[in-house]
Amino acid sequence: MTSLTRSISRRSALKAGSAALLTLAAPTLVRAQSASLKLGVLTPLTGAGGFDGPRMLKAMQAVAEEINGAGGLLGKKIDLVVEDDQTNPEAAVRAARKLIDVDRVPVIMGTWASAVTTAVAPVCWESKTFLTTVSGADSITLLPHQGYLIRTQPNNALQAAKHGEFLLGLGSKRVFIMSIQSPFAAPTQAKLKETVEKAGAAMAGALIYEKDKTTYRSEVDQVLRAKPDVVYVNGYAPDVSVILRDLYRAGFNGPRFAQSYSVTSKVLEALPPEVTEGVYTVAPSADIQSPAFALAAKRLKLEAPDSYETQATDWISLVSLAIAKAGQAEGTAIKDAVRKISQGSGEKVYTAVDGLKAIAAGKEINYEGASGPCDFNEIGDIIDCKFRFQIVEKGQFKFLKVA
């Protein structure tokens, strides 16, 4: 064999080897190009929020499946990375760090308890991770979050004003509020007092109690000494259940008022019907007139999705549309784009899939959500919403009104 022949043979072998390496590498390249787009979910699957968390997760999963079925987001399938915050701030922070540091998600969706969101928010803004929440404490959006946070839940001031108006509508003249120790306690009490007294009624009193007690009889005795005609129990399901029982045993037969997340269907099942008879409940209402609400109901196969299910629907829709608008899945990009797709004069869209199609066609959009318009002020609060009121009769919820 001549030296020229040997040289040609070596070149042929090198080319063959290179071709083989490229062939072996091709599946890896394909896998990299089709890798999923991870979005974080941190919600209470257990603990005091364990009734609402799983339903919020299901709503987010349904939207993700719909987007994936329509071709995905930025050419990738959405992969929801789910962690249980246990309705516990310490557990939530650990889970958030795992989502951010290990899973590298650009967004965390779903925190429920105000104490949890207060603990998780700094972890998010320091890492430039976007956060969506249902927590209502006024203090949350007053944190220096630099725009890395929005909440679809009305803040305490908006809630307490609407609650006070409802209680006044019942003819209440002396209102007492019992609040669990939490970030929402003091601002709710202050706004309720302002609303009630402005209308000429009186705040009979207010107290803040500790969670996880087996009895609240001493607190109930303090309430009854003030001679209220209505008691607003502002806490979570485990403690509110105990308080309702203690109020009944103490002989209080006036109206009791609570958030829907603290008097749930499970609470009604667990307590004797005479204990819960006549209890009023309130929740931020879904926008039942919106096409987005009807589409969410169809997607979830529910007659009437509640506020938490519709808010969760809107979180993942807003995040997905913001990512598409920005062209990248980064926390800062979501922050900068979220109002561009939810406010303004763009074409109204009612699902993430329709919004993604419009963005792909070069159109400006205005996402109108299942929970409401999804218009946010400069600190991340929704501007307005409606509320759904119910009363418990014979162990069952009876709808009163949306106002």
Short mmCIF file of C-alpha atoms in Angstrom, two decimals:
data_model
loop_
_atom_site.label_atom_id
_atom_site.label_comp_id
_atom_site.label_asym_id
_atom_site.label_seq_id
_atom_site.Cartn_x
_atom_site.Cartn_y
_atom_site.Cartn_z
CA MET A 1 0.00 0.00 0.00
CA THR A 2 1.38 3.38 -1.00
CA SER A 3 1.63 6.30 1.42
CA LEU A 4 -1.10 8.07 -0.59
CA THR A 5 -3.39 5.06 -0.26
CA ARG A 6 -2.70 4.89 3.50
CA SER A 7 -3.48 8.62 3.81
CA ILE A 8 -6.75 8.25 1.94
CA SER A 9 -7.65 5.24 4.10
CA ARG A 10 -6.95 7.21 7.28
CA ARG A 11 -9.09 10.12 6.07
CA SER A 12 -11.89 7.72 5.18
CA ALA A 13 -11.71 6.12 8.61
CA LEU A 14 -11.80 9.52 10.33
CA LYS A 15 -14.82 10.56 8.28
CA ALA A 16 -16.54 7.28 9.04
CA GLY A 17 -15.78 7.67 12.73
CA SER A 18 -17.07 11.23 12.75
CA ALA A 19 -20.24 10.14 11.00
CA ALA A 20 -20.73 7.37 13.54
CA LEU A 21 -20.26 9.82 16.43
CA LEU A 22 -22.79 12.19 14.92
CA THR A 23 -25.21 9.31 14.48
CA LEU A 24 -24.80 8.32 18.12
CA ALA A 25 -25.19 11.91 19.22
CA ALA A 26 -28.32 12.56 17.15
CA PRO A 27 -30.83 11.10 19.65
CA THR A 28 -29.29 13.28 22.36
CA LEU A 29 -29.65 16.37 20.20
CA VAL A 30 -33.25 15.50 19.42
CA ARG A 31 -33.95 14.95 23.11
CA ALA A 32 -32.41 18.33 23.97
CA GLN A 33 -34.48 20.11 21.35
CA SER A 34 -37.72 18.47 22.55
CA ALA A 35 -37.01 18.81 26.28
CA SER A 36 -40.01 19.81 28.36
CA LEU A 37 -40.55 23.28 29.77
CA LYS A 38 -40.71 23.01 33.56
CA LEU A 39 -43.10 25.23 35.52
CA GLY A 40 -43.22 25.05 39.30
CA VAL A 41 -46.29 24.42 41.44
CA LEU A 42 -46.08 24.94 45.21
CA THR A 43 -49.47 24.46 46.82
CA PRO A 44 -50.94 22.92 50.00
CA LEU A 45 -51.71 19.28 49.29
CA THR A 46 -51.80 18.66 53.05
CA GLY A 47 -52.34 20.76 56.18
CA ALA A 48 -54.99 23.44 56.66
CA GLY A 49 -55.05 24.19 52.93
CA GLY A 50 -55.28 20.54 51.93
CA PHE A 51 -58.87 20.94 50.76
CA ASP A 52 -58.10 23.69 48.25
CA GLY A 53 -54.58 22.80 47.08
CA PRO A 54 -55.42 19.58 45.20
CA ARG A 55 -58.26 21.29 43.35
CA MET A 56 -56.03 24.20 42.34
CA LEU A 57 -53.42 21.71 41.12
CA LYS A 58 -56.03 19.87 39.05
CA ALA A 59 -57.08 23.13 37.39
CA MET A 60 -53.46 23.95 36.47
CA GLN A 61 -52.91 20.44 35.15
CA ALA A 62 -56.00 20.71 32.96
CA VAL A 63 -54.76 23.91 31.31
CA ALA A 64 -51.27 22.43 30.85
CA GLU A 65 -52.77 19.38 29.15
CA GLU A 66 -54.81 21.62 26.85
CA ILE A 67 -51.73 23.65 25.89
CA ASN A 68 -49.67 20.49 25.34
CA GLY A 69 -52.42 19.05 23.16
CA ALA A 70 -52.29 22.18 21.00
CA GLY A 71 -48.54 22.00 20.41
CA GLY A 72 -47.04 23.13 23.71
CA LEU A 73 -45.30 26.34 24.71
CA LEU A 74 -42.27 27.63 22.81
CA GLY A 75 -42.32 24.32 20.97
CA LYS A 76 -42.04 22.30 24.19
CA LYS A 77 -44.44 20.35 26.36
CA ILE A 78 -45.24 21.90 29.72
CA ASP A 79 -44.07 19.78 32.64
CA LEU A 80 -45.54 20.86 35.99
CA VAL A 81 -43.09 20.14 38.81
CA VAL A 82 -45.30 19.85 41.90
CA GLU A 83 -44.34 20.30 45.55
CA ASP A 84 -46.54 20.21 48.67
CA ASP A 85 -46.03 23.27 50.88
CA GLN A 86 -47.90 21.45 53.69
CA THR A 87 -49.48 24.81 54.64
CA ASN A 88 -46.27 25.31 56.58
CA PRO A 89 -43.78 28.16 56.00
CA GLU A 90 -40.65 26.14 56.81
CA ALA A 91 -41.66 23.22 54.58
CA ALA A 92 -42.67 25.67 51.85
CA VAL A 93 -39.29 27.42 51.82
CA ARG A 94 -37.48 24.07 51.52
CA ALA A 95 -39.74 23.07 48.64
CA ALA A 96 -39.32 26.44 46.93
CA ARG A 97 -35.54 26.17 47.08
CA LYS A 98 -35.73 22.72 45.55
CA LEU A 99 -37.93 23.99 42.71
CA ILE A 100 -35.60 26.94 42.07
CA ASP A 101 -32.16 25.40 42.68
CA VAL A 102 -32.70 21.84 41.44
CA ASP A 103 -35.59 21.99 38.98
CA ARG A 104 -34.66 25.49 37.71
CA VAL A 105 -38.25 26.61 37.26
CA PRO A 106 -38.88 30.23 36.18
CA VAL A 107 -42.16 30.47 38.08
CA ILE A 108 -43.83 29.11 41.22
CA MET A 109 -47.62 28.96 41.19
CA GLY A 110 -50.10 28.19 43.92
CA THR A 111 -49.16 29.36 47.42
CA TRP A 112 -52.31 29.61 49.53
CA ALA A 113 -51.65 30.57 53.15
CA SER A 114 -50.45 34.13 53.74
CA ALA A 115 -47.76 32.97 56.15
CA VAL A 116 -46.42 30.58 53.50
CA THR A 117 -46.38 33.22 50.77
CA THR A 118 -44.67 35.70 53.11
CA ALA A 119 -41.90 33.15 53.71
CA VAL A 120 -41.55 32.04 50.08
CA ALA A 121 -41.73 35.45 48.37
CA PRO A 122 -38.17 36.57 49.30
CA VAL A 123 -36.76 33.28 47.99
CA CYS A 124 -38.51 34.00 44.69
CA TRP A 125 -37.59 37.63 44.17
CA GLU A 126 -33.97 37.06 45.21
CA SER A 127 -33.68 34.35 42.54
CA LYS A 128 -35.77 36.30 39.99
CA THR A 129 -38.44 33.61 40.04
CA PHE A 130 -41.99 34.76 39.32
CA LEU A 131 -44.65 33.94 41.96
CA THR A 132 -48.44 33.71 41.64
CA THR A 133 -50.53 33.40 44.78
CA VAL A 134 -54.00 33.26 46.25
CA SER A 135 -52.93 34.66 49.65
CA GLY A 136 -54.84 37.74 50.75
CA ALA A 137 -52.73 39.50 53.40
CA ASP A 138 -52.15 43.16 52.53
CA SER A 139 -48.55 42.87 53.67
CA ILE A 140 -47.63 40.47 50.85
CA THR A 141 -47.77 42.90 47.96
CA LEU A 142 -46.18 45.56 50.16
CA LEU A 143 -43.04 43.41 50.32
CA PRO A 144 -40.11 44.62 48.13
CA HIS A 145 -40.83 41.92 45.55
CA GLN A 146 -39.70 44.08 42.61
CA GLY A 147 -42.62 42.97 40.45
CA TYR A 148 -41.93 39.22 40.76
CA LEU A 149 -45.37 38.60 42.31
CA ILE A 150 -49.02 38.86 41.36
CA ARG A 151 -52.07 37.66 43.21
CA THR A 152 -55.51 37.01 41.82
CA GLN A 153 -57.01 36.96 45.33
CA PRO A 154 -58.38 40.31 46.57
CA ASN A 155 -56.28 41.84 49.32
CA ASN A 156 -57.49 42.18 52.91
CA ALA A 157 -58.69 45.73 52.47
CA LEU A 158 -60.92 44.82 49.53
CA GLN A 159 -62.19 41.64 51.24
CA ALA A 160 -62.88 43.22 54.63
CA ALA A 161 -64.77 46.13 53.07
CA LYS A 162 -67.05 43.74 51.14
CA HIS A 163 -67.49 41.51 54.20
CA GLY A 164 -68.41 44.48 56.36
CA GLU A 165 -70.98 45.65 53.81
CA PHE A 166 -72.58 42.20 53.84
CA LEU A 167 -72.75 42.06 57.65
CA LEU A 168 -74.31 45.50 57.73
CA GLY A 169 -76.84 44.26 55.19
CA LEU A 170 -77.88 41.59 57.69
CA GLY A 171 -78.82 44.37 60.09
CA SER A 172 -75.79 43.89 62.32
CA LYS A 173 -75.13 46.66 64.84
CA ARG A 174 -72.40 45.08 66.97
CA VAL A 175 -69.72 43.05 65.17
CA PHE A 176 -67.00 40.96 66.86
CA ILE A 177 -64.12 39.46 64.87
CA MET A 178 -61.90 36.56 65.97
CA SER A 179 -58.76 36.14 63.85
CA ILE A 180 -56.08 33.47 63.83
CA GLN A 181 -52.52 34.75 64.37
CA SER A 182 -51.44 35.39 60.78
CA PRO A 183 -50.39 38.22 58.45
CA PHE A 184 -54.01 38.88 57.45
CA ALA A 185 -55.37 39.27 61.00
CA ALA A 186 -54.60 42.91 61.87
CA PRO A 187 -55.31 44.53 58.46
CA THR A 188 -58.61 42.64 58.15
CA GLN A 189 -59.68 43.77 61.60
CA ALA A 190 -58.70 47.38 60.92
CA LYS A 191 -60.57 47.62 57.59
CA LEU A 192 -63.63 45.84 59.01
CA LYS A 193 -63.74 48.32 61.89
CA GLU A 194 -63.47 51.25 59.48
CA THR A 195 -66.28 49.91 57.28
CA VAL A 196 -68.63 49.09 60.14
CA GLU A 197 -68.15 52.33 62.05
CA LYS A 198 -68.44 54.45 58.91
CA ALA A 199 -71.95 53.03 58.50
CA GLY A 200 -72.91 53.92 62.08
CA ALA A 201 -72.61 50.42 63.55
CA ALA A 202 -70.12 49.40 66.26
CA MET A 203 -67.19 47.02 66.58
CA ALA A 204 -68.08 45.10 69.72
CA GLY A 205 -64.51 43.83 69.83
CA ALA A 206 -61.65 41.96 68.19
CA LEU A 207 -59.15 39.36 69.29
CA ILE A 208 -56.32 37.31 67.78
CA TYR A 209 -56.01 33.67 68.82
CA GLU A 210 -53.36 30.97 68.49
CA LYS A 211 -53.85 27.98 66.18
CA ASP A 212 -54.10 24.27 67.04
CA LYS A 213 -55.91 24.58 70.35
CA THR A 214 -58.34 21.86 71.43
CA THR A 215 -60.74 24.46 72.83
CA TYR A 216 -61.32 28.19 72.43
CA ARG A 217 -63.82 28.49 75.25
CA SER A 218 -61.92 31.27 77.03
CA GLU A 219 -61.83 33.29 73.79
CA VAL A 220 -65.53 32.58 73.21
CA ASP A 221 -66.38 33.78 76.72
CA GLN A 222 -64.51 37.01 75.96
CA VAL A 223 -66.56 37.40 72.77
CA LEU A 224 -69.86 36.86 74.53
CA ARG A 225 -69.08 39.40 77.25
CA ALA A 226 -69.01 42.04 74.50
CA LYS A 227 -72.62 41.16 73.55
CA PRO A 228 -72.16 41.05 69.73
CA ASP A 229 -75.03 40.35 67.37
CA VAL A 230 -72.69 38.70 64.81
CA VAL A 231 -69.33 36.92 65.15
CA TYR A 232 -66.86 36.88 62.26
CA VAL A 233 -64.49 33.91 62.66
CA ASN A 234 -61.46 34.68 60.51
CA GLY A 235 -59.29 31.56 60.54
CA TYR A 236 -58.64 28.16 58.98
CA ALA A 237 -60.83 25.06 58.96
CA PRO A 238 -59.30 23.19 61.95
CA ASP A 239 -59.59 26.09 64.41
CA VAL A 240 -62.86 27.46 63.01
CA SER A 241 -64.45 24.03 63.51
CA VAL A 242 -63.50 24.13 67.20
CA ILE A 243 -64.68 27.74 67.60
CA LEU A 244 -68.07 27.03 66.00
CA ARG A 245 -68.55 24.12 68.37
CA ASP A 246 -67.58 26.24 71.37
CA LEU A 247 -69.90 29.08 70.29
CA TYR A 248 -72.76 26.59 70.03
CA ARG A 249 -72.01 25.10 73.44
CA ALA A 250 -71.84 28.58 74.94
CA GLY A 251 -75.35 29.31 73.67
CA PHE A 252 -74.57 31.93 71.03
CA ASN A 253 -77.36 31.79 68.45
CA GLY A 254 -76.61 34.88 66.40
CA PRO A 255 -75.13 34.87 62.88
CA ARG A 256 -71.60 33.55 62.43
CA PHE A 257 -69.60 34.55 59.39
CA ALA A 258 -66.47 32.91 57.93
CA GLN A 259 -64.42 32.48 54.78
CA SER A 260 -65.41 29.56 52.55
CA TYR A 261 -61.98 27.97 52.97
CA SER A 262 -62.59 27.65 56.71
CA VAL A 263 -66.12 26.24 56.49
CA THR A 264 -65.87 23.59 53.79
CA SER A 265 -68.04 20.63 52.88
CA LYS A 266 -65.71 18.47 54.96
CA VAL A 267 -66.33 20.72 57.98
CA LEU A 268 -70.08 20.35 57.47
CA GLU A 269 -69.68 16.58 57.37
CA ALA A 270 -67.57 16.54 60.53
CA LEU A 271 -69.77 18.81 62.69
CA PRO A 272 -73.36 18.20 63.82
CA PRO A 273 -75.78 20.22 61.65
CA GLU A 274 -77.00 22.22 64.64
CA VAL A 275 -73.46 23.58 65.15
CA THR A 276 -73.19 25.01 61.63
CA GLU A 277 -76.84 25.97 61.11
CA GLY A 278 -77.08 29.59 59.96
CA VAL A 279 -73.35 30.09 59.34
CA TYR A 280 -72.68 32.52 56.49
CA THR A 281 -69.68 31.96 54.22
CA VAL A 282 -67.96 34.16 51.67
CA ALA A 283 -65.46 33.61 48.88
CA PRO A 284 -64.11 35.73 46.08
CA SER A 285 -66.38 34.81 43.22
CA ALA A 286 -65.37 33.48 39.88
CA ASP A 287 -66.56 35.62 36.98
CA ILE A 288 -69.59 33.46 36.25
CA GLN A 289 -70.59 35.59 33.25
CA SER A 290 -67.21 35.25 31.52
CA PRO A 291 -66.67 32.90 28.57
CA ALA A 292 -63.47 31.86 30.37
CA PHE A 293 -65.57 30.59 33.29
CA ALA A 294 -67.73 28.45 31.01
CA LEU A 295 -64.65 27.05 29.31
CA ALA A 296 -63.02 26.28 32.68
CA ALA A 297 -66.17 24.45 33.78
CA LYS A 298 -66.11 22.38 30.60
CA ARG A 299 -62.38 21.66 30.95
CA LEU A 300 -62.74 20.55 34.58
CA LYS A 301 -66.08 18.80 34.00
CA LEU A 302 -67.64 20.83 36.78
CA GLU A 303 -70.95 22.68 36.85
CA ALA A 304 -69.48 25.65 38.70
CA PRO A 305 -65.72 25.85 39.41
CA ASP A 306 -65.03 27.83 42.56
CA SER A 307 -62.79 30.84 43.04
CA TYR A 308 -59.66 28.81 43.78
CA GLU A 309 -60.09 26.59 40.73
CA THR A 310 -60.66 29.57 38.47
CA GLN A 311 -57.75 31.53 39.93
CA ALA A 312 -55.45 28.54 39.36
CA THR A 313 -56.75 28.35 35.80
CA ASP A 314 -55.75 31.98 35.35
CA TRP A 315 -52.26 31.59 36.90
CA ILE A 316 -51.02 29.05 34.41
CA SER A 317 -52.79 30.81 31.54
CA LEU A 318 -51.20 34.17 32.41
CA VAL A 319 -47.77 32.62 32.89
CA SER A 320 -47.93 30.68 29.62
CA LEU A 321 -49.06 33.71 27.65
CA ALA A 322 -46.38 35.90 29.24
CA ILE A 323 -43.71 33.34 28.31
CA ALA A 324 -45.00 33.23 24.74
CA LYS A 325 -45.10 37.02 24.53
CA ALA A 326 -41.54 37.31 25.86
CA GLY A 327 -40.26 34.39 23.78
CA GLN A 328 -38.41 32.93 26.76
CA ALA A 329 -39.20 31.08 29.97
CA GLU A 330 -37.43 33.25 32.52
CA GLY A 331 -38.81 34.85 35.68
CA THR A 332 -37.82 38.36 34.61
CA ALA A 333 -39.37 37.85 31.18
CA ILE A 334 -42.65 36.74 32.78
CA LYS A 335 -42.59 39.75 35.12
CA ASP A 336 -42.07 42.15 32.23
CA ALA A 337 -44.70 40.59 29.97
CA VAL A 338 -47.57 39.57 32.26
CA ARG A 339 -49.42 42.90 32.10
CA LYS A 340 -48.84 43.15 28.36
CA ILE A 341 -51.01 40.10 27.80
CA SER A 342 -53.64 40.77 30.49
CA GLN A 343 -54.36 44.49 30.24
CA GLY A 344 -54.82 47.03 27.51
CA SER A 345 -56.67 47.22 24.22
CA GLY A 346 -55.51 43.96 22.67
CA GLU A 347 -57.82 41.26 21.31
CA LYS A 348 -59.76 39.63 24.17
CA VAL A 349 -58.96 35.95 24.64
CA TYR A 350 -60.46 33.55 27.17
CA THR A 351 -58.10 30.57 27.08
CA ALA A 352 -54.35 30.14 26.99
CA VAL A 353 -54.57 28.19 23.74
CA ASP A 354 -56.48 30.97 21.95
CA GLY A 355 -54.04 33.53 23.33
CA LEU A 356 -51.04 31.53 22.15
CA LYS A 357 -52.50 31.34 18.65
CA ALA A 358 -53.08 35.09 18.60
CA ILE A 359 -49.55 35.82 19.83
CA ALA A 360 -48.13 33.49 17.17
CA ALA A 361 -50.10 35.49 14.60
CA GLY A 362 -48.46 38.70 15.81
CA LYS A 363 -51.53 40.08 17.60
CA GLU A 364 -51.73 41.99 20.88
CA ILE A 365 -54.00 40.25 23.40
CA ASN A 366 -55.92 40.94 26.59
CA TYR A 367 -56.52 37.75 28.58
CA GLU A 368 -59.86 37.86 30.40
CA GLY A 369 -59.85 35.20 33.09
CA ALA A 370 -62.22 32.71 34.65
CA SER A 371 -61.78 34.42 38.02
CA GLY A 372 -62.14 37.95 36.65
CA PRO A 373 -60.48 40.48 34.34
CA CYS A 374 -56.96 39.82 35.72
CA ASP A 375 -56.02 43.50 35.76
CA PHE A 376 -53.23 44.22 38.25
CA ASN A 377 -52.02 47.42 39.85
CA GLU A 378 -48.37 48.38 40.15
CA ILE A 379 -47.76 46.23 43.26
CA GLY A 380 -49.43 43.10 41.88
CA ASP A 381 -52.93 43.31 43.38
CA ILE A 382 -56.01 42.70 41.31
CA ILE A 383 -58.03 45.88 41.03
CA ASP A 384 -61.52 44.49 41.78
CA CYS A 385 -63.60 41.34 42.02
CA LYS A 386 -66.98 40.04 43.13
CA PHE A 387 -67.83 37.86 46.14
CA ARG A 388 -70.05 34.82 46.55
CA PHE A 389 -72.16 34.52 49.72
CA GLN A 390 -73.80 31.35 51.06
CA ILE A 391 -75.60 30.20 54.20
CA VAL A 392 -75.57 26.76 55.83
CA GLU A 393 -79.00 25.18 56.21
CA LYS A 394 -79.48 21.63 57.52
CA GLY A 395 -75.84 20.77 56.94
CA GLN A 396 -75.80 22.01 53.33
CA PHE A 397 -74.66 25.19 51.61
CA LYS A 398 -77.38 27.38 50.13
CA PHE A 399 -76.40 30.03 47.61
CA LEU A 400 -77.42 33.58 48.49
CA LYS A 401 -75.86 35.96 45.98
CA VAL A 402 -72.82 37.19 44.09
CA ALA A 403 -72.13 40.83 44.83
#
